mmCIF file of C-alpha atoms in Angstrom:
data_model
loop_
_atom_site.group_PDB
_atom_site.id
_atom_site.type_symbol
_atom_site.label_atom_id
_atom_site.label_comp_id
_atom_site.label_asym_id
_atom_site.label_seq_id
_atom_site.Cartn_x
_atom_site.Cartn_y
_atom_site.Cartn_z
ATOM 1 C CA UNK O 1 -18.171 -3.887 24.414
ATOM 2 C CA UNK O 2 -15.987 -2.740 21.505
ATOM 3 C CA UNK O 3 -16.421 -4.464 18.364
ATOM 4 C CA UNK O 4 -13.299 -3.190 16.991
ATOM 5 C CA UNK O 5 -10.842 -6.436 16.138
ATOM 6 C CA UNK O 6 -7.347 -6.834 18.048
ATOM 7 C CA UNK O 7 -4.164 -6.881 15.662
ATOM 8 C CA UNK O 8 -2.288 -9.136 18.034
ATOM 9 C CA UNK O 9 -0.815 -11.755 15.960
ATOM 10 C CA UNK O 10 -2.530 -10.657 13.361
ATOM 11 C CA UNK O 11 0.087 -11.289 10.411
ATOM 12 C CA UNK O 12 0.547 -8.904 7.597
ATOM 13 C CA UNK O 13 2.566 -8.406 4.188
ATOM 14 C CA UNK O 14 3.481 -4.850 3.258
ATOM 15 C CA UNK O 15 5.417 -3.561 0.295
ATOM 16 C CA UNK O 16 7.155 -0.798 -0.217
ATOM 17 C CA UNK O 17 8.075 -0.933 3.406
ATOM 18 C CA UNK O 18 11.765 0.490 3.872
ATOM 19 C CA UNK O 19 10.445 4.320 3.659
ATOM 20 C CA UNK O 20 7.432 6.431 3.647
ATOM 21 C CA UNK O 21 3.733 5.315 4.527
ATOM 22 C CA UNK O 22 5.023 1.055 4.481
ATOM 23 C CA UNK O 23 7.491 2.128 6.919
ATOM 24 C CA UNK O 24 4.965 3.719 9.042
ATOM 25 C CA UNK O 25 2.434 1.260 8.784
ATOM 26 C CA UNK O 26 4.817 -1.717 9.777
ATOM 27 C CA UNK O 27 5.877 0.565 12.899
ATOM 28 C CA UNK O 28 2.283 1.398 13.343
ATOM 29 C CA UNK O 29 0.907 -2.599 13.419
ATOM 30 C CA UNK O 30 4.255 -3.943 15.425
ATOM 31 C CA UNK O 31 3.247 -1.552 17.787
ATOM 32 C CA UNK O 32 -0.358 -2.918 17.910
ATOM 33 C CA UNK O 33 0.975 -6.740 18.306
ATOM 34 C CA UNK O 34 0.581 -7.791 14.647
ATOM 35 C CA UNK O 35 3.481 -9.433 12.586
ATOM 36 C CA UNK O 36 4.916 -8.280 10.058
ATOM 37 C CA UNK O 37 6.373 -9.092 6.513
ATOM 38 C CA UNK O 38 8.193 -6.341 5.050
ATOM 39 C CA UNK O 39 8.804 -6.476 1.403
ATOM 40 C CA UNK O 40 11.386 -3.712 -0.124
ATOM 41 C CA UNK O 41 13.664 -3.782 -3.192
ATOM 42 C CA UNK O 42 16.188 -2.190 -0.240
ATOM 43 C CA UNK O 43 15.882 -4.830 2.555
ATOM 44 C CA UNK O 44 18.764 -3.282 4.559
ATOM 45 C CA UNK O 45 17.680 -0.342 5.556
ATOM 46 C CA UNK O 46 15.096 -2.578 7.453
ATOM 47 C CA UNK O 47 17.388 -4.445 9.466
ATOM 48 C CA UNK O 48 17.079 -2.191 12.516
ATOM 49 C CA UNK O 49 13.881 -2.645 12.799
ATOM 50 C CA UNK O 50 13.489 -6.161 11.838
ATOM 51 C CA UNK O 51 16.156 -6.768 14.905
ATOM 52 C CA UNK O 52 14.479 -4.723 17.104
ATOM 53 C CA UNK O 53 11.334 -6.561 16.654
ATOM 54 C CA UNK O 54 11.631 -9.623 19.565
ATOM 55 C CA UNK O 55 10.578 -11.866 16.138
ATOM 56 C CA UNK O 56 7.853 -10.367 14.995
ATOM 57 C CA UNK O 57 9.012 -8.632 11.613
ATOM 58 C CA UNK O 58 11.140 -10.339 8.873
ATOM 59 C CA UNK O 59 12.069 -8.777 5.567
ATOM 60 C CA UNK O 60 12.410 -9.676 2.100
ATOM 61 C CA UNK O 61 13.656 -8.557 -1.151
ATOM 62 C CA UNK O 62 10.815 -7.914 -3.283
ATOM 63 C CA UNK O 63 10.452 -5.550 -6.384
ATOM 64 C CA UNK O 64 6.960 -5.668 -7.540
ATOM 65 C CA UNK O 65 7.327 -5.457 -11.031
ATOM 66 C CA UNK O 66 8.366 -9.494 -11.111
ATOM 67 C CA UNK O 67 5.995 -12.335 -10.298
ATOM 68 C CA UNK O 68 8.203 -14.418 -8.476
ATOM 69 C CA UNK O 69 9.470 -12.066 -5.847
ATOM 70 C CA UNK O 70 5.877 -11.695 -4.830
ATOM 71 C CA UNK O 71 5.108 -15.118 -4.553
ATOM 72 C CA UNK O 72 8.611 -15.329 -2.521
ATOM 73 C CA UNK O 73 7.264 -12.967 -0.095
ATOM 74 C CA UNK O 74 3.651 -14.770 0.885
ATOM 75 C CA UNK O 75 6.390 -18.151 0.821
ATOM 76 C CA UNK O 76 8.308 -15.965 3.263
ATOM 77 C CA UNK O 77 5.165 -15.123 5.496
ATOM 78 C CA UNK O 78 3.621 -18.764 5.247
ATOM 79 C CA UNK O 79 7.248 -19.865 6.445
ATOM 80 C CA UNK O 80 8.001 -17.556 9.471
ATOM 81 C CA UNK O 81 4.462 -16.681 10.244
ATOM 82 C CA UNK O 82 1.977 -19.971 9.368
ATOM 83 C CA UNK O 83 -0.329 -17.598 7.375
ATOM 84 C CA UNK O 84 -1.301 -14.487 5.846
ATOM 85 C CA UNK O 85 -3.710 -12.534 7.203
ATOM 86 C CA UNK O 86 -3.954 -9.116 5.494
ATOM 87 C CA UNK O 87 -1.869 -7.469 2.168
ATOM 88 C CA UNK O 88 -0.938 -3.810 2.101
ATOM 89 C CA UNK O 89 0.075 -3.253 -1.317
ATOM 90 C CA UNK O 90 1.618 -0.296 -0.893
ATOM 91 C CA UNK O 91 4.718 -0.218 -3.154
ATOM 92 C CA UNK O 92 4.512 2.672 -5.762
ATOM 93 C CA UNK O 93 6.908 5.393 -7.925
ATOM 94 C CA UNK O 94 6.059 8.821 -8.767
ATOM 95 C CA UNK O 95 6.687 10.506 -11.675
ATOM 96 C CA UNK O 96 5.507 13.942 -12.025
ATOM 97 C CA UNK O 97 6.067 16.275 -15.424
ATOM 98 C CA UNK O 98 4.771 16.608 -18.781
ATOM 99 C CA UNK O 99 4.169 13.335 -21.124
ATOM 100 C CA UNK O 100 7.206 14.041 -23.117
ATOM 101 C CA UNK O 101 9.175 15.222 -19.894
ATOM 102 C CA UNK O 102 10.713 11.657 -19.046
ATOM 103 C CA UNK O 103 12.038 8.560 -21.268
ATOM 104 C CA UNK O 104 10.318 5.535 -22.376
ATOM 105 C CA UNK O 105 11.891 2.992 -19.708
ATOM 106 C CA UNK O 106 11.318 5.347 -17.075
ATOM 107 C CA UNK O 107 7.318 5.731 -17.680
ATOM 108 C CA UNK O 108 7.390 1.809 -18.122
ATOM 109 C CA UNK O 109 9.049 1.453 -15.043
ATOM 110 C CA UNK O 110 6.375 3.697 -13.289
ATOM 111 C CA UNK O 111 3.767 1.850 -14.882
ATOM 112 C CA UNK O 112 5.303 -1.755 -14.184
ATOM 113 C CA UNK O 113 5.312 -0.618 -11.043
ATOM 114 C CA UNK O 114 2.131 1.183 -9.815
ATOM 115 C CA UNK O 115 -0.495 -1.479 -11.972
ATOM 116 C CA UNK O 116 1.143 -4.401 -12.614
ATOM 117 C CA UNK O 117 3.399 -4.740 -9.576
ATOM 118 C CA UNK O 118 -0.333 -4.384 -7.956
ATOM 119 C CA UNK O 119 -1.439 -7.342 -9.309
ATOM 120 C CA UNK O 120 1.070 -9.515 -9.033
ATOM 121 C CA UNK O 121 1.334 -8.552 -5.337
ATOM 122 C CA UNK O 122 -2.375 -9.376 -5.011
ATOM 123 C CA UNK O 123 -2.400 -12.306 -7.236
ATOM 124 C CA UNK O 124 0.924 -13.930 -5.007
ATOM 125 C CA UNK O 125 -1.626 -12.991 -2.085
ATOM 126 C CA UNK O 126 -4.997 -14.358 -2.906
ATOM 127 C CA UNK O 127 -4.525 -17.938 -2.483
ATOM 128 C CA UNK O 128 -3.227 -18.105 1.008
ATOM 129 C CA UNK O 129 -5.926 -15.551 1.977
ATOM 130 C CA UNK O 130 -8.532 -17.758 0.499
ATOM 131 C CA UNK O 131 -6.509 -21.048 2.258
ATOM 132 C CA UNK O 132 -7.168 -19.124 5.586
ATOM 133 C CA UNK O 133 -10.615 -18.378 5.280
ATOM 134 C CA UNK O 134 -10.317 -14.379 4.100
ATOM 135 C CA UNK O 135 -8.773 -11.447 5.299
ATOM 136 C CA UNK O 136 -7.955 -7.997 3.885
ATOM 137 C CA UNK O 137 -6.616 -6.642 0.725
ATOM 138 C CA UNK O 138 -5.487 -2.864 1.223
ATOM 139 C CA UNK O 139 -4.158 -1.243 -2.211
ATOM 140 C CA UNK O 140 -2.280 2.215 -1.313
ATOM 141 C CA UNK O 141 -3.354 4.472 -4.529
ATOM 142 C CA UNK O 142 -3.637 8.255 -4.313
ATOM 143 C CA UNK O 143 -6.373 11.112 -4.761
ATOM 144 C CA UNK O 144 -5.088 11.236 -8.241
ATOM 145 C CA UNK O 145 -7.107 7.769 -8.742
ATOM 146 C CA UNK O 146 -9.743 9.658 -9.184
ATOM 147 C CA UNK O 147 -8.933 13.005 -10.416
ATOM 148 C CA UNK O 148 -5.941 13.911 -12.742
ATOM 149 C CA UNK O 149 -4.402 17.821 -13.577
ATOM 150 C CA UNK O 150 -1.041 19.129 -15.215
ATOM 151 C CA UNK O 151 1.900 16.914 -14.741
ATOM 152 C CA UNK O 152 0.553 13.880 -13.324
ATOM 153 C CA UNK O 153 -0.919 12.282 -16.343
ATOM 154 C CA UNK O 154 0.792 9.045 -16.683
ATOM 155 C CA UNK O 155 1.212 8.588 -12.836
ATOM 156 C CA UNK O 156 -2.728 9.236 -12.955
ATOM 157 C CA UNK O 157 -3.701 6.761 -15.083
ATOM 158 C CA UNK O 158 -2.069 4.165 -13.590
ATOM 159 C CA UNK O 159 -3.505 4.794 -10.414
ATOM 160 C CA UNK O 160 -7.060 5.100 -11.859
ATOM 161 C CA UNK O 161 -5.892 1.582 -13.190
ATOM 162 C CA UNK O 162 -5.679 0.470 -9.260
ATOM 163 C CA UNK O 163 -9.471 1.616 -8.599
ATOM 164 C CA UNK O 164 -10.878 -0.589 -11.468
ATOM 165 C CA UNK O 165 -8.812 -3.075 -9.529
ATOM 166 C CA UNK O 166 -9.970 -2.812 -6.303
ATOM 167 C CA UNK O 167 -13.418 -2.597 -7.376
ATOM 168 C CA UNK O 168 -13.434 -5.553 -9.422
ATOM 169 C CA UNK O 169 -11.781 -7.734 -6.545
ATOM 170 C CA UNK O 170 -14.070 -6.118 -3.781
ATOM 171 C CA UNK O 171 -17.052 -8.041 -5.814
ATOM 172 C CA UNK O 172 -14.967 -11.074 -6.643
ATOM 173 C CA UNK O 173 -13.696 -11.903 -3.613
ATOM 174 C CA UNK O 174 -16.123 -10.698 -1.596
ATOM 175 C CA UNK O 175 -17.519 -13.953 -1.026
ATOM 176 C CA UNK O 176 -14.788 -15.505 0.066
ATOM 177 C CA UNK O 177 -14.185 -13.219 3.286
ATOM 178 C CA UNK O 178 -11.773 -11.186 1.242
ATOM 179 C CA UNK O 179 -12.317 -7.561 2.392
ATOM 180 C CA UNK O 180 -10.533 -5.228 0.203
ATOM 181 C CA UNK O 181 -9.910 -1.395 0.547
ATOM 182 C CA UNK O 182 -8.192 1.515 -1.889
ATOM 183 C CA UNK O 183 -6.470 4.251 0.476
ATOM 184 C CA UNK O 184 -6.589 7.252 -1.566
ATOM 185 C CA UNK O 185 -4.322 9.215 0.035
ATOM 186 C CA UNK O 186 -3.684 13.335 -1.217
ATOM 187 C CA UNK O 187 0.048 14.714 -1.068
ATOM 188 C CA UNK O 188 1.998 12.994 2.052
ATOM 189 C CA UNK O 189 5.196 14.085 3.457
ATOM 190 C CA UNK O 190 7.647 11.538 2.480
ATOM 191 C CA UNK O 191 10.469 11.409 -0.384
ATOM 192 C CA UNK O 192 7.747 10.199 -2.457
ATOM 193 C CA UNK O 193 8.830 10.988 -5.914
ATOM 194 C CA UNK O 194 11.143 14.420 -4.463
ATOM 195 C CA UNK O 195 13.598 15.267 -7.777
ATOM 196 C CA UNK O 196 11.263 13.796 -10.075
ATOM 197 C CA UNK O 197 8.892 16.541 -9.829
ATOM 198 C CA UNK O 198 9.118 17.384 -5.872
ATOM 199 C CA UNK O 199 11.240 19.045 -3.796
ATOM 200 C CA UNK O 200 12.064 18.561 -0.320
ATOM 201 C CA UNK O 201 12.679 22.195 0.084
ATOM 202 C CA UNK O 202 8.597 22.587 -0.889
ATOM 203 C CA UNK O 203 7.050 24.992 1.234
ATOM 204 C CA UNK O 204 3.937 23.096 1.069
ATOM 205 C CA UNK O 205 4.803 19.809 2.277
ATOM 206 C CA UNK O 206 4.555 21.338 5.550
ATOM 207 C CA UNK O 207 0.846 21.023 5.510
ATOM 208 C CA UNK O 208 0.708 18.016 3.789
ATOM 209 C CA UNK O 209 -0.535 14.488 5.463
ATOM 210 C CA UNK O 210 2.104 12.558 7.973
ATOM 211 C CA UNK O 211 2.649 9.255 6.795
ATOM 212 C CA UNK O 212 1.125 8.559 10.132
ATOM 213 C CA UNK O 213 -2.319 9.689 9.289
ATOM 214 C CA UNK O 214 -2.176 6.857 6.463
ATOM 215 C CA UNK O 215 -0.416 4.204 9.024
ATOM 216 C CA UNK O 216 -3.113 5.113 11.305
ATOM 217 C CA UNK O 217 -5.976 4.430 8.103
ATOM 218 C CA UNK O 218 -4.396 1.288 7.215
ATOM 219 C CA UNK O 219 -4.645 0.038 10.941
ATOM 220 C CA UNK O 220 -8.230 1.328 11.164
ATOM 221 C CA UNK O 221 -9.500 -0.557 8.339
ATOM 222 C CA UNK O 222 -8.525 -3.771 9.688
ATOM 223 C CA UNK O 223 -9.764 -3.634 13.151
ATOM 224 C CA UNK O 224 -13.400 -3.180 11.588
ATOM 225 C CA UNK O 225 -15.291 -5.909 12.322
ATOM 226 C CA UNK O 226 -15.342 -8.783 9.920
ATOM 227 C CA UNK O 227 -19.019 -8.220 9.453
ATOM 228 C CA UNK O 228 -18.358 -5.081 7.485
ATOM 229 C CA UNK O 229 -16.003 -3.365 5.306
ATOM 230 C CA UNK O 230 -14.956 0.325 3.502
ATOM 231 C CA UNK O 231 -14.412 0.110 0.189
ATOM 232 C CA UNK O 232 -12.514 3.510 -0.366
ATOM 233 C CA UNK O 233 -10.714 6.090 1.801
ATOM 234 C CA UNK O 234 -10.091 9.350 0.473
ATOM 235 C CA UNK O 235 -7.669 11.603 2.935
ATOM 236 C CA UNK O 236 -6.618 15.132 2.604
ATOM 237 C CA UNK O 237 -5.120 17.394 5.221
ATOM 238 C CA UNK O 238 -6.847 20.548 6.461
ATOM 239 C CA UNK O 239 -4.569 22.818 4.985
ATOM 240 C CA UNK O 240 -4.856 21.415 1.709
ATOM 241 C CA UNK O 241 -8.229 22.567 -0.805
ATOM 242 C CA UNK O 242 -10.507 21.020 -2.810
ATOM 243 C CA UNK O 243 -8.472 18.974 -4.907
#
């Protein structure tokens, strides 16, 4: 018998959910039976799907970078849903150039974003996973937590600011049935970050991952049984080289 855990019912906050990987995970779980809470500073471009959903996805305004929103959200999955079972804080800006290539308020905004919106998200989350006995804490970073080159300095940094996060909380909350997981995804074809530094008319996002591949991660992760859990998931697509 399978030892692999059923998402029916299961209920789940993701950010950064109108576009990209958080769209494609919410599609990805609703399709599996869970529940969904769909966080986006652009809530309206989720209304199709929310409606479409027989009551099993509801949306709210969130932008990461303030406290309150995220504590709105986990209100908003507590109200509709009873409980929170699992975070994906996925939510995230890229900025890609040299370190003198965009303003101050626009690196702040990246790094309001991409570290601190992280822990706020997580910090909004923790005490109704706790209240419900554990669960799953999945932070969407990128392979450039862990490695950094030309033009992706700043955005770098802040995501080798979300590994000393999830590392710290894997041992903290660990004992309180608090799994949690850094998806290190390499290039995925989305609009992630296309005119600040990508084009959509790249001929290499052609072989870069789906934002299926990471939907398809995120889903895999929690269906492990509760008796173990993967700290860090590094992807990369077959076409793609040693990064």
């Amino acid at each position: 018998m399978s030892e692999k855990r059923d998402l029916k019912g299961s209920v789940v906050v993701i950010t950064g959910a109108s576009s990209g990987i958080g769209l494609a995970t919410a599609k990805d779980l609703l399709a599996r039976g869970a529940r969904v809470v769909l966080g986006s500073r652009d809530v309206s471009s989720l209304d199709d799907l929310v409606s479409s959903s027989s009551g099993s996805a509801v949306a709210g305004v969130c932008d990461i970078r303030k406290p309150g929103d995220c504590a709105a959200l986990m209100e908003l999955a507590v109200k509709t849903f009873g409980r929170i079972d699992s975070l994906v804080a996925n939510a995230g800006i890229g900025l890609y150039g040299g370190i003198l290539d965009y303003s101050d308020e626009r690196l702040n905004e990246m790094m309001e974003t991409n570290l601190q919106g992280t822990i706020w998200t997580v910090r909004a989350a923790v005490p109704h996973l706790k209240k419900n006995g554990g669960g799953d804490i999945l932070i969407v970073a990128s392979v450039s937590s862990y490695r950094s080159k030309k033009n992706q300095a700043v955005y770098a940094a802040t995501k080798h600011g979300q590994v000393g996060l999830a590392i710290g909380l894997d041992d903290e909350l660990r004992e309180d049935g608090v799994r949690v997981t850094l998806i290190a995804p390499a290039a995925t074809e989305t609009n992630f970050a296309v005119g600040d530094g990508r084009e959509l008319s790249d001929a290499a996002r052609s072989g870069y991952l789906k934002s299926t591949d990471i939907a398809f991660a995120i889903a895999t992760v929690l269906k492990q049984p509760r008796r173990m859990r993967t700290t860090v998931w590094q992807m990369i697509s077959m076409s793609q080289g040693i990064l």
